[in-house]
Structure formats: structure tokens, C-alpha cells
Short mmCIF file of N, CA and C and ligand atoms in Angstrom, two decimals:
data_model
loop_
_atom_site.label_atom_id
_atom_site.label_comp_id
_atom_site.label_asym_id
_atom_site.label_seq_id
_atom_site.Cartn_x
_atom_site.Cartn_y
_atom_site.Cartn_z
N MET V 1 -27.80 3.86 58.89
CA MET V 1 -27.20 4.46 60.10
C MET V 1 -28.17 4.46 61.23
N ARG V 2 -27.77 3.83 62.35
CA ARG V 2 -28.67 3.86 63.53
C ARG V 2 -28.35 5.14 64.35
N ARG V 3 -29.42 5.96 64.47
CA ARG V 3 -29.22 7.27 65.09
C ARG V 3 -29.99 7.39 66.41
N ALA V 4 -29.43 8.15 67.35
CA ALA V 4 -30.14 8.47 68.59
C ALA V 4 -29.77 9.88 68.97
N VAL V 5 -30.59 10.47 69.86
CA VAL V 5 -30.30 11.80 70.34
C VAL V 5 -30.18 11.81 71.84
N CYS V 6 -29.19 12.54 72.36
CA CYS V 6 -29.09 12.84 73.83
C CYS V 6 -29.46 14.32 73.92
N PRO V 7 -30.64 14.66 74.41
CA PRO V 7 -31.04 16.06 74.47
C PRO V 7 -30.83 16.61 75.89
N GLY V 8 -30.75 17.92 75.97
CA GLY V 8 -30.63 18.58 77.27
C GLY V 8 -30.31 20.06 77.15
N SER V 9 -30.17 20.70 78.28
CA SER V 9 -29.79 22.09 78.32
C SER V 9 -28.27 22.23 78.29
N PHE V 10 -27.58 21.31 78.94
CA PHE V 10 -26.11 21.25 78.98
C PHE V 10 -25.53 22.59 79.40
N ASP V 11 -25.99 23.12 80.50
CA ASP V 11 -25.54 24.46 80.95
C ASP V 11 -24.77 24.36 82.29
N PRO V 12 -23.61 23.79 82.34
CA PRO V 12 -22.79 23.19 81.27
C PRO V 12 -22.90 21.67 81.31
N ILE V 13 -22.26 21.04 80.29
CA ILE V 13 -22.11 19.57 80.33
C ILE V 13 -21.31 19.13 81.55
N THR V 14 -21.82 18.05 82.15
CA THR V 14 -21.14 17.51 83.36
C THR V 14 -20.57 16.10 83.04
N ASN V 15 -19.88 15.50 84.00
CA ASN V 15 -19.40 14.17 83.84
C ASN V 15 -20.56 13.16 83.74
N GLY V 16 -21.71 13.50 84.33
CA GLY V 16 -22.87 12.65 84.22
C GLY V 16 -23.40 12.65 82.83
N HIS V 17 -23.53 13.84 82.17
CA HIS V 17 -23.92 13.86 80.75
C HIS V 17 -22.96 13.05 79.92
N LEU V 18 -21.64 13.30 80.14
CA LEU V 18 -20.63 12.67 79.32
C LEU V 18 -20.74 11.16 79.43
N ASP V 19 -20.97 10.66 80.63
CA ASP V 19 -21.16 9.19 80.84
C ASP V 19 -22.28 8.64 79.95
N ILE V 20 -23.38 9.36 79.97
CA ILE V 20 -24.52 8.87 79.08
C ILE V 20 -24.19 8.96 77.60
N ILE V 21 -23.55 10.07 77.20
CA ILE V 21 -23.18 10.28 75.75
C ILE V 21 -22.22 9.18 75.35
N GLU V 22 -21.24 8.90 76.17
CA GLU V 22 -20.22 7.86 75.87
C GLU V 22 -20.90 6.49 75.67
N ARG V 23 -21.80 6.20 76.57
CA ARG V 23 -22.48 4.88 76.57
C ARG V 23 -23.38 4.78 75.32
N ALA V 24 -24.07 5.88 75.00
CA ALA V 24 -24.93 5.92 73.82
C ALA V 24 -24.09 5.77 72.54
N SER V 25 -22.87 6.35 72.56
CA SER V 25 -22.05 6.33 71.35
C SER V 25 -21.53 4.93 71.04
N LYS V 26 -21.58 4.02 72.04
CA LYS V 26 -21.20 2.61 71.79
C LYS V 26 -22.38 1.85 71.20
N LEU V 27 -23.58 2.30 71.41
CA LEU V 27 -24.75 1.58 70.98
C LEU V 27 -25.29 1.99 69.63
N TYR V 28 -24.96 3.26 69.22
CA TYR V 28 -25.49 3.80 67.95
C TYR V 28 -24.39 4.22 67.03
N ASP V 29 -24.70 4.24 65.75
CA ASP V 29 -23.72 4.68 64.75
C ASP V 29 -23.44 6.20 64.89
N VAL V 30 -24.52 6.96 65.05
CA VAL V 30 -24.41 8.41 65.21
C VAL V 30 -25.21 8.82 66.43
N VAL V 31 -24.63 9.62 67.32
CA VAL V 31 -25.34 10.17 68.46
C VAL V 31 -25.39 11.67 68.27
N HIS V 32 -26.62 12.21 68.17
CA HIS V 32 -26.81 13.67 68.08
C HIS V 32 -26.93 14.17 69.50
N VAL V 33 -26.13 15.17 69.83
CA VAL V 33 -26.27 15.83 71.14
C VAL V 33 -27.03 17.13 70.82
N ALA V 34 -28.23 17.26 71.34
CA ALA V 34 -29.12 18.39 71.01
C ALA V 34 -29.17 19.33 72.18
N VAL V 35 -28.69 20.58 71.99
CA VAL V 35 -28.77 21.60 73.02
C VAL V 35 -30.09 22.31 72.81
N LEU V 36 -31.08 22.03 73.66
CA LEU V 36 -32.41 22.59 73.50
C LEU V 36 -32.45 23.98 74.14
N ILE V 37 -33.03 24.92 73.42
CA ILE V 37 -33.07 26.30 73.91
C ILE V 37 -34.38 26.51 74.69
N ASN V 38 -34.21 26.93 75.97
CA ASN V 38 -35.36 27.26 76.79
C ASN V 38 -35.41 28.80 76.87
N LYS V 39 -36.42 29.37 76.15
CA LYS V 39 -36.50 30.83 76.09
C LYS V 39 -36.75 31.50 77.45
N ASN V 40 -37.27 30.71 78.39
CA ASN V 40 -37.61 31.29 79.70
C ASN V 40 -36.47 31.20 80.69
N LYS V 41 -35.36 30.58 80.31
CA LYS V 41 -34.23 30.38 81.23
C LYS V 41 -33.00 31.12 80.73
N GLN V 42 -32.47 31.99 81.63
CA GLN V 42 -31.19 32.64 81.33
C GLN V 42 -30.08 31.71 81.76
N GLY V 43 -29.25 31.29 80.84
CA GLY V 43 -28.24 30.33 81.21
C GLY V 43 -26.95 30.93 81.73
N MET V 44 -26.09 30.09 82.35
CA MET V 44 -24.80 30.54 82.77
C MET V 44 -23.92 30.71 81.52
N PHE V 45 -24.06 29.80 80.52
CA PHE V 45 -23.29 29.85 79.29
C PHE V 45 -24.24 30.09 78.11
N THR V 46 -23.73 30.77 77.12
CA THR V 46 -24.52 30.93 75.90
C THR V 46 -24.62 29.55 75.18
N VAL V 47 -25.56 29.45 74.25
CA VAL V 47 -25.71 28.19 73.55
C VAL V 47 -24.41 27.89 72.79
N GLU V 48 -23.80 28.88 72.22
CA GLU V 48 -22.55 28.64 71.47
C GLU V 48 -21.46 28.14 72.39
N GLU V 49 -21.37 28.69 73.58
CA GLU V 49 -20.39 28.27 74.57
C GLU V 49 -20.66 26.78 75.00
N ARG V 50 -21.94 26.48 75.22
CA ARG V 50 -22.29 25.12 75.57
C ARG V 50 -21.86 24.11 74.50
N ILE V 51 -22.10 24.52 73.28
CA ILE V 51 -21.76 23.64 72.12
C ILE V 51 -20.25 23.45 72.10
N GLU V 52 -19.54 24.48 72.28
CA GLU V 52 -18.04 24.42 72.24
C GLU V 52 -17.55 23.49 73.39
N LEU V 53 -18.13 23.62 74.58
CA LEU V 53 -17.74 22.79 75.70
C LEU V 53 -18.06 21.30 75.42
N ILE V 54 -19.23 21.07 74.78
CA ILE V 54 -19.60 19.67 74.47
C ILE V 54 -18.60 19.19 73.39
N ARG V 55 -18.27 20.02 72.44
CA ARG V 55 -17.37 19.60 71.36
C ARG V 55 -16.01 19.17 71.94
N GLU V 56 -15.48 20.01 72.82
CA GLU V 56 -14.18 19.69 73.44
C GLU V 56 -14.24 18.39 74.23
N THR V 57 -15.36 18.25 74.98
CA THR V 57 -15.50 17.13 75.93
C THR V 57 -15.74 15.80 75.22
N THR V 58 -16.35 15.86 73.99
CA THR V 58 -16.65 14.60 73.29
C THR V 58 -15.71 14.37 72.12
N ALA V 59 -14.62 15.12 72.07
CA ALA V 59 -13.69 15.05 70.90
C ALA V 59 -13.13 13.66 70.76
N HIS V 60 -13.04 12.86 71.83
CA HIS V 60 -12.45 11.56 71.76
C HIS V 60 -13.46 10.51 71.12
N LEU V 61 -14.67 10.91 70.99
CA LEU V 61 -15.66 10.01 70.40
C LEU V 61 -15.83 10.32 68.93
N GLY V 62 -15.91 9.36 68.06
CA GLY V 62 -15.91 9.65 66.68
C GLY V 62 -17.24 9.84 65.98
N ASN V 63 -18.31 9.65 66.79
CA ASN V 63 -19.66 9.58 66.11
C ASN V 63 -20.69 10.54 66.74
N ILE V 64 -20.24 11.71 67.12
CA ILE V 64 -21.09 12.66 67.81
C ILE V 64 -21.38 13.86 66.91
N GLU V 65 -22.66 14.24 66.78
CA GLU V 65 -23.02 15.48 66.10
C GLU V 65 -23.71 16.39 67.06
N ILE V 66 -23.22 17.62 67.16
CA ILE V 66 -23.77 18.56 68.18
C ILE V 66 -24.49 19.63 67.46
N GLU V 67 -25.74 19.86 67.90
CA GLU V 67 -26.58 20.90 67.28
C GLU V 67 -27.42 21.54 68.34
N THR V 68 -27.95 22.69 68.00
CA THR V 68 -28.92 23.34 68.89
C THR V 68 -30.29 23.32 68.26
N HIS V 69 -31.33 23.44 69.06
CA HIS V 69 -32.71 23.42 68.53
C HIS V 69 -33.62 24.26 69.39
N LEU V 70 -34.38 25.07 68.71
CA LEU V 70 -35.45 25.81 69.37
C LEU V 70 -36.80 25.25 68.99
N GLY V 71 -37.47 24.63 69.91
CA GLY V 71 -38.77 24.01 69.57
C GLY V 71 -38.82 22.61 70.20
N LEU V 72 -39.73 21.83 69.62
CA LEU V 72 -40.01 20.52 70.22
C LEU V 72 -38.91 19.57 69.83
N LEU V 73 -38.56 18.71 70.81
CA LEU V 73 -37.57 17.65 70.56
C LEU V 73 -38.04 16.69 69.49
N VAL V 74 -39.35 16.40 69.51
CA VAL V 74 -39.84 15.45 68.49
C VAL V 74 -39.65 16.00 67.06
N ASP V 75 -39.68 17.32 66.86
CA ASP V 75 -39.46 17.88 65.55
C ASP V 75 -38.00 17.73 65.14
N PHE V 76 -37.10 17.96 66.13
CA PHE V 76 -35.67 17.75 65.87
C PHE V 76 -35.44 16.31 65.39
N CYS V 77 -36.11 15.37 66.06
CA CYS V 77 -35.92 13.94 65.71
C CYS V 77 -36.54 13.66 64.33
N ARG V 78 -37.73 14.17 64.08
CA ARG V 78 -38.42 13.91 62.80
C ARG V 78 -37.60 14.45 61.64
N GLU V 79 -37.11 15.65 61.79
CA GLU V 79 -36.33 16.31 60.70
C GLU V 79 -35.07 15.52 60.34
N ARG V 80 -34.56 14.77 61.29
CA ARG V 80 -33.25 14.10 61.05
C ARG V 80 -33.43 12.56 60.97
N GLY V 81 -34.64 12.06 61.05
CA GLY V 81 -34.86 10.61 60.98
C GLY V 81 -34.29 9.90 62.18
N ILE V 82 -34.43 10.51 63.39
CA ILE V 82 -33.87 9.90 64.61
C ILE V 82 -35.05 9.21 65.32
N PRO V 83 -34.94 7.87 65.49
CA PRO V 83 -36.07 7.13 66.12
C PRO V 83 -36.00 6.97 67.63
N ALA V 84 -34.84 7.39 68.25
CA ALA V 84 -34.65 7.09 69.67
C ALA V 84 -34.04 8.31 70.41
N ILE V 85 -34.67 8.57 71.57
CA ILE V 85 -34.12 9.59 72.54
C ILE V 85 -33.51 8.81 73.67
N ILE V 86 -32.30 9.19 74.06
CA ILE V 86 -31.63 8.52 75.18
C ILE V 86 -31.60 9.50 76.37
N LYS V 87 -32.10 9.03 77.47
CA LYS V 87 -32.07 9.85 78.70
C LYS V 87 -31.44 9.07 79.84
N GLY V 88 -30.65 9.79 80.65
CA GLY V 88 -30.09 9.19 81.84
C GLY V 88 -31.08 9.31 82.98
N LEU V 89 -31.27 8.25 83.73
CA LEU V 89 -32.14 8.28 84.93
C LEU V 89 -31.24 8.19 86.16
N ARG V 90 -31.28 9.25 86.94
CA ARG V 90 -30.42 9.29 88.13
C ARG V 90 -31.03 8.59 89.29
N ALA V 91 -32.30 8.79 89.52
CA ALA V 91 -32.98 8.25 90.71
C ALA V 91 -34.46 8.20 90.41
N VAL V 92 -35.21 7.58 91.34
CA VAL V 92 -36.67 7.44 91.15
C VAL V 92 -37.32 8.83 90.94
N SER V 93 -36.75 9.83 91.58
CA SER V 93 -37.29 11.20 91.49
C SER V 93 -37.28 11.71 90.04
N ASP V 94 -36.37 11.24 89.22
CA ASP V 94 -36.35 11.63 87.78
C ASP V 94 -37.46 10.98 87.01
N PHE V 95 -37.92 9.81 87.51
CA PHE V 95 -38.68 8.94 86.67
C PHE V 95 -40.06 9.52 86.28
N ASP V 96 -40.70 10.19 87.28
CA ASP V 96 -42.05 10.69 87.08
C ASP V 96 -42.13 11.64 85.86
N TYR V 97 -41.29 12.66 85.88
CA TYR V 97 -41.32 13.64 84.79
C TYR V 97 -40.80 13.08 83.49
N GLU V 98 -39.78 12.26 83.59
CA GLU V 98 -39.17 11.63 82.37
C GLU V 98 -40.23 10.72 81.69
N LEU V 99 -40.99 10.00 82.52
CA LEU V 99 -42.03 9.14 81.94
C LEU V 99 -43.10 9.94 81.23
N GLN V 100 -43.47 11.06 81.87
CA GLN V 100 -44.47 11.93 81.20
C GLN V 100 -43.96 12.40 79.85
N MET V 101 -42.72 12.86 79.83
CA MET V 101 -42.16 13.39 78.57
C MET V 101 -42.04 12.25 77.52
N ALA V 102 -41.60 11.09 78.00
CA ALA V 102 -41.44 9.95 77.04
C ALA V 102 -42.79 9.58 76.43
N GLN V 103 -43.82 9.56 77.24
CA GLN V 103 -45.12 9.14 76.78
C GLN V 103 -45.73 10.22 75.86
N MET V 104 -45.50 11.53 76.21
CA MET V 104 -45.94 12.62 75.35
C MET V 104 -45.23 12.55 73.98
N ASN V 105 -43.92 12.42 74.04
CA ASN V 105 -43.14 12.39 72.76
C ASN V 105 -43.56 11.19 71.94
N HIS V 106 -43.81 10.06 72.53
CA HIS V 106 -44.21 8.89 71.78
C HIS V 106 -45.58 9.11 71.17
N GLY V 107 -46.47 9.72 71.95
CA GLY V 107 -47.81 10.03 71.44
C GLY V 107 -47.81 11.02 70.27
N LEU V 108 -46.84 11.91 70.28
CA LEU V 108 -46.77 12.97 69.25
C LEU V 108 -46.30 12.40 67.92
N THR V 109 -45.20 11.64 67.93
CA THR V 109 -44.63 11.18 66.66
C THR V 109 -44.22 9.72 66.63
N GLY V 110 -44.38 9.01 67.76
CA GLY V 110 -43.92 7.62 67.79
C GLY V 110 -42.44 7.42 68.17
N VAL V 111 -41.76 8.55 68.43
CA VAL V 111 -40.33 8.40 68.80
C VAL V 111 -40.25 7.63 70.14
N GLU V 112 -39.25 6.79 70.22
CA GLU V 112 -39.08 6.01 71.47
C GLU V 112 -38.08 6.75 72.40
N THR V 113 -38.27 6.54 73.71
CA THR V 113 -37.26 7.03 74.69
C THR V 113 -36.67 5.81 75.37
N LEU V 114 -35.33 5.79 75.44
CA LEU V 114 -34.64 4.71 76.16
C LEU V 114 -33.90 5.33 77.36
N PHE V 115 -34.15 4.73 78.49
CA PHE V 115 -33.55 5.22 79.71
C PHE V 115 -32.28 4.45 80.04
N VAL V 116 -31.20 5.15 80.38
CA VAL V 116 -29.95 4.54 80.76
C VAL V 116 -29.73 4.89 82.22
N PRO V 117 -29.55 3.88 83.08
CA PRO V 117 -29.32 4.20 84.50
C PRO V 117 -27.97 4.91 84.64
N THR V 118 -28.04 6.05 85.28
CA THR V 118 -26.79 6.85 85.51
C THR V 118 -25.85 6.04 86.36
N SER V 119 -24.60 6.24 86.16
CA SER V 119 -23.60 5.66 87.04
C SER V 119 -23.85 6.14 88.45
N PRO V 120 -23.76 5.24 89.49
CA PRO V 120 -24.02 5.67 90.85
C PRO V 120 -23.11 6.88 91.28
N THR V 121 -21.96 6.94 90.68
CA THR V 121 -21.00 8.04 91.01
C THR V 121 -21.65 9.39 90.73
N TYR V 122 -22.62 9.43 89.77
CA TYR V 122 -23.19 10.71 89.35
C TYR V 122 -24.69 10.81 89.67
N SER V 123 -25.17 9.97 90.57
CA SER V 123 -26.60 9.91 90.76
C SER V 123 -27.17 11.20 91.41
N PHE V 124 -26.35 11.97 92.03
CA PHE V 124 -26.80 13.23 92.65
C PHE V 124 -26.42 14.45 91.80
N LEU V 125 -25.88 14.24 90.64
CA LEU V 125 -25.24 15.32 89.91
C LEU V 125 -26.20 15.97 88.96
N SER V 126 -26.24 17.32 88.98
CA SER V 126 -26.99 18.09 87.98
C SER V 126 -26.25 19.36 87.66
N SER V 127 -26.47 19.95 86.49
CA SER V 127 -25.80 21.20 86.14
C SER V 127 -26.17 22.31 87.17
N SER V 128 -27.46 22.32 87.60
CA SER V 128 -27.93 23.36 88.47
C SER V 128 -27.15 23.27 89.82
N LEU V 129 -27.04 22.04 90.40
CA LEU V 129 -26.35 21.91 91.68
C LEU V 129 -24.87 22.30 91.57
N VAL V 130 -24.28 21.87 90.44
CA VAL V 130 -22.85 22.20 90.24
C VAL V 130 -22.68 23.72 90.21
N LYS V 131 -23.56 24.43 89.49
CA LYS V 131 -23.43 25.90 89.39
C LYS V 131 -23.67 26.51 90.76
N GLU V 132 -24.62 26.00 91.49
CA GLU V 132 -24.83 26.57 92.86
C GLU V 132 -23.67 26.38 93.74
N VAL V 133 -23.11 25.14 93.81
CA VAL V 133 -21.97 24.87 94.67
C VAL V 133 -20.79 25.71 94.26
N ALA V 134 -20.55 25.79 92.92
CA ALA V 134 -19.37 26.58 92.42
C ALA V 134 -19.54 28.02 92.74
N SER V 135 -20.79 28.52 92.65
CA SER V 135 -21.01 29.95 92.85
C SER V 135 -20.70 30.41 94.30
N TYR V 136 -20.72 29.41 95.22
CA TYR V 136 -20.35 29.73 96.63
C TYR V 136 -18.90 29.30 96.90
N GLY V 137 -18.18 29.02 95.85
CA GLY V 137 -16.74 28.70 96.05
C GLY V 137 -16.44 27.27 96.25
N GLY V 138 -17.45 26.37 96.19
CA GLY V 138 -17.22 24.96 96.39
C GLY V 138 -16.43 24.34 95.22
N ASP V 139 -15.71 23.27 95.50
CA ASP V 139 -14.92 22.56 94.46
C ASP V 139 -15.76 21.56 93.80
N VAL V 140 -15.99 21.70 92.52
CA VAL V 140 -16.76 20.72 91.74
C VAL V 140 -15.92 20.10 90.66
N SER V 141 -14.62 20.23 90.79
CA SER V 141 -13.71 19.80 89.71
C SER V 141 -13.82 18.29 89.43
N HIS V 142 -14.23 17.53 90.41
CA HIS V 142 -14.36 16.04 90.24
C HIS V 142 -15.65 15.69 89.50
N LEU V 143 -16.51 16.67 89.27
CA LEU V 143 -17.83 16.39 88.66
C LEU V 143 -17.92 16.88 87.25
N LEU V 144 -16.87 17.62 86.79
CA LEU V 144 -16.92 18.27 85.47
C LEU V 144 -15.66 17.92 84.71
N PRO V 145 -15.79 17.86 83.36
CA PRO V 145 -14.57 17.76 82.54
C PRO V 145 -13.67 18.97 82.90
N GLU V 146 -12.37 18.77 82.78
CA GLU V 146 -11.40 19.74 83.28
C GLU V 146 -11.65 21.17 82.65
N GLY V 147 -11.81 21.22 81.34
CA GLY V 147 -12.04 22.47 80.68
C GLY V 147 -13.30 23.15 81.09
N VAL V 148 -14.33 22.39 81.36
CA VAL V 148 -15.63 22.95 81.76
C VAL V 148 -15.50 23.54 83.14
N ASN V 149 -14.80 22.86 84.03
CA ASN V 149 -14.62 23.36 85.36
C ASN V 149 -13.87 24.70 85.32
N ARG V 150 -12.85 24.75 84.48
CA ARG V 150 -12.03 25.96 84.38
C ARG V 150 -12.96 27.13 83.88
N ARG V 151 -13.73 26.87 82.84
CA ARG V 151 -14.59 27.93 82.32
C ARG V 151 -15.67 28.34 83.31
N LEU V 152 -16.16 27.39 84.09
CA LEU V 152 -17.21 27.72 85.09
C LEU V 152 -16.64 28.63 86.16
N VAL V 153 -15.46 28.24 86.69
CA VAL V 153 -14.83 29.05 87.72
C VAL V 153 -14.58 30.47 87.17
N ALA V 154 -14.09 30.55 85.90
CA ALA V 154 -13.82 31.87 85.33
C ALA V 154 -15.10 32.69 85.18
N ARG V 155 -16.19 32.03 84.73
CA ARG V 155 -17.46 32.74 84.50
C ARG V 155 -18.01 33.29 85.82
N ILE V 156 -17.87 32.51 86.87
CA ILE V 156 -18.40 32.93 88.20
C ILE V 156 -17.51 34.16 88.68
N ALA V 157 -16.23 34.02 88.47
CA ALA V 157 -15.33 35.15 88.89
C ALA V 157 -15.70 36.41 88.11
N GLU V 158 -15.99 36.29 86.82
CA GLU V 158 -16.37 37.46 86.00
C GLU V 158 -17.61 38.09 86.54
N ARG V 159 -18.57 37.24 86.92
CA ARG V 159 -19.87 37.74 87.41
C ARG V 159 -19.77 38.41 88.74
N ASN V 160 -18.77 37.93 89.55
CA ASN V 160 -18.59 38.47 90.88
C ASN V 160 -17.74 39.74 90.94
N ALA V 161 -17.05 40.01 89.68
CA ALA V 161 -16.10 41.10 89.66
C ALA V 161 -16.81 42.46 89.74
O1 PNS F 1 -31.23 19.20 80.65
P1 PNS F 1 -32.68 19.39 80.88
O2 PNS F 1 -33.02 20.84 81.06
O3 PNS F 1 -33.20 18.52 81.99
O4 PNS F 1 -33.37 18.83 79.54
C1 PNS F 1 -34.77 18.90 79.35
C2 PNS F 1 -35.10 18.85 77.80
C3 PNS F 1 -34.41 20.01 77.15
C4 PNS F 1 -34.62 17.56 77.23
C5 PNS F 1 -36.64 18.95 77.70
O5 PNS F 1 -37.10 20.08 78.36
C6 PNS F 1 -37.06 19.06 76.22
O6 PNS F 1 -37.13 18.00 75.56
N1 PNS F 1 -37.31 20.31 75.73
C7 PNS F 1 -37.60 20.52 74.37
C8 PNS F 1 -39.06 21.06 74.21
C9 PNS F 1 -40.05 19.92 74.16
O7 PNS F 1 -39.98 19.10 73.28
N2 PNS F 1 -40.99 19.90 75.16
C10 PNS F 1 -41.97 18.87 75.29
C11 PNS F 1 -41.45 17.75 76.12
S1 PNS F 1 -42.66 16.44 76.22
#
């Protein structure tokens, strides 16, 4: 089985994430989507909610395994025999930090990182920007899977109530 991982915070999953996961799912037998926990960041969605949104959004793909992980990505990969990390590159601005992480991860365990150029439609897209725009009432429905947009709008309304 050829395995790869798409890691991230996924708070929440966007159409940009989905594009990368879909493309990875055509290249590998099994794609692990790893929701990494950042103890220093309070998310908009709980990890369980993020996993549920990813599950709904990737239901049409037959080879996705969704898990959460607290700790190093290289340990997640080592424990599951995953030799490749797939990352979307949106713009040159992503490259600097992504290259550092890729080199660090390779130095730690030999795991490879493969960069997939993001679709130009999503080159400006991030979960943080989507949350910011939505929190001020902006329409981000074209940037999110339908169910994710619905849940985001509801979460913001709950918070403002
Ligand atoms: O969606 P994000 O927040 O841009 O994803 C970043 C993520 C979670 C992939 C990255 O921070 C990560 O790999 N975190 C796990 C902890 C780790 O392995 N840190 C060392 C990186 S060299």
C-alpha cells in the first residue's frame, strides 16, 4: 500500500485543502488526513468537529483515513509507515517556512515532503482568512464545502449571541 499524509490544523477544512486531498488521493492508495493539535492555539472548531467536517467533505473519496495527532508529524508518519508528506504550496510566501519544515522532517526521520501547487483559484485561501472574513459577515460560501460554510456561519452566530 502506497501511503501519504496530508497534515494540517483544518480549522476548518477549505476548498483549498480539499483540492490537495483529492489530488493526493489519485496518487496514493491510502491518504491519511492528520489533524495536528496545536496546544497553544484555541480553535474555532474542536478537533472532533474538524474531523467530522473532513469526514463529510471527503466522503466521495474511497481511500481517506482521518486521524488526530498530538506531537511531531514525523512520529505520526513513523508509527504508520508513511513515507511521504503532501503539502499544498499557494505562493512563494509559503515556500520559505514549508522548506524549513520539509528539511527538518527529512533530517529527523528521512520522511519526504512533496509539494503540490495549489489551484490558482485557491492561491489566496487560508482557514484564518476565511474565519476573519466570515466573522465580519463576509460571504465565504464559494471557498468552503457547503456543510462547512453552514457550520462556520452558525458558530460565529453562537459566539456573537
Ligand atoms: O494547517 P497548518 O496549521 O498550516 O499546518 C501546520 C502543521 C500542523 C502541518 C505543522 O505545524 C506541523 O507539522 N505540526 C506538527 C508538529 C511538528 O511536527 N512540528 C515540527 C515541524 S518541522
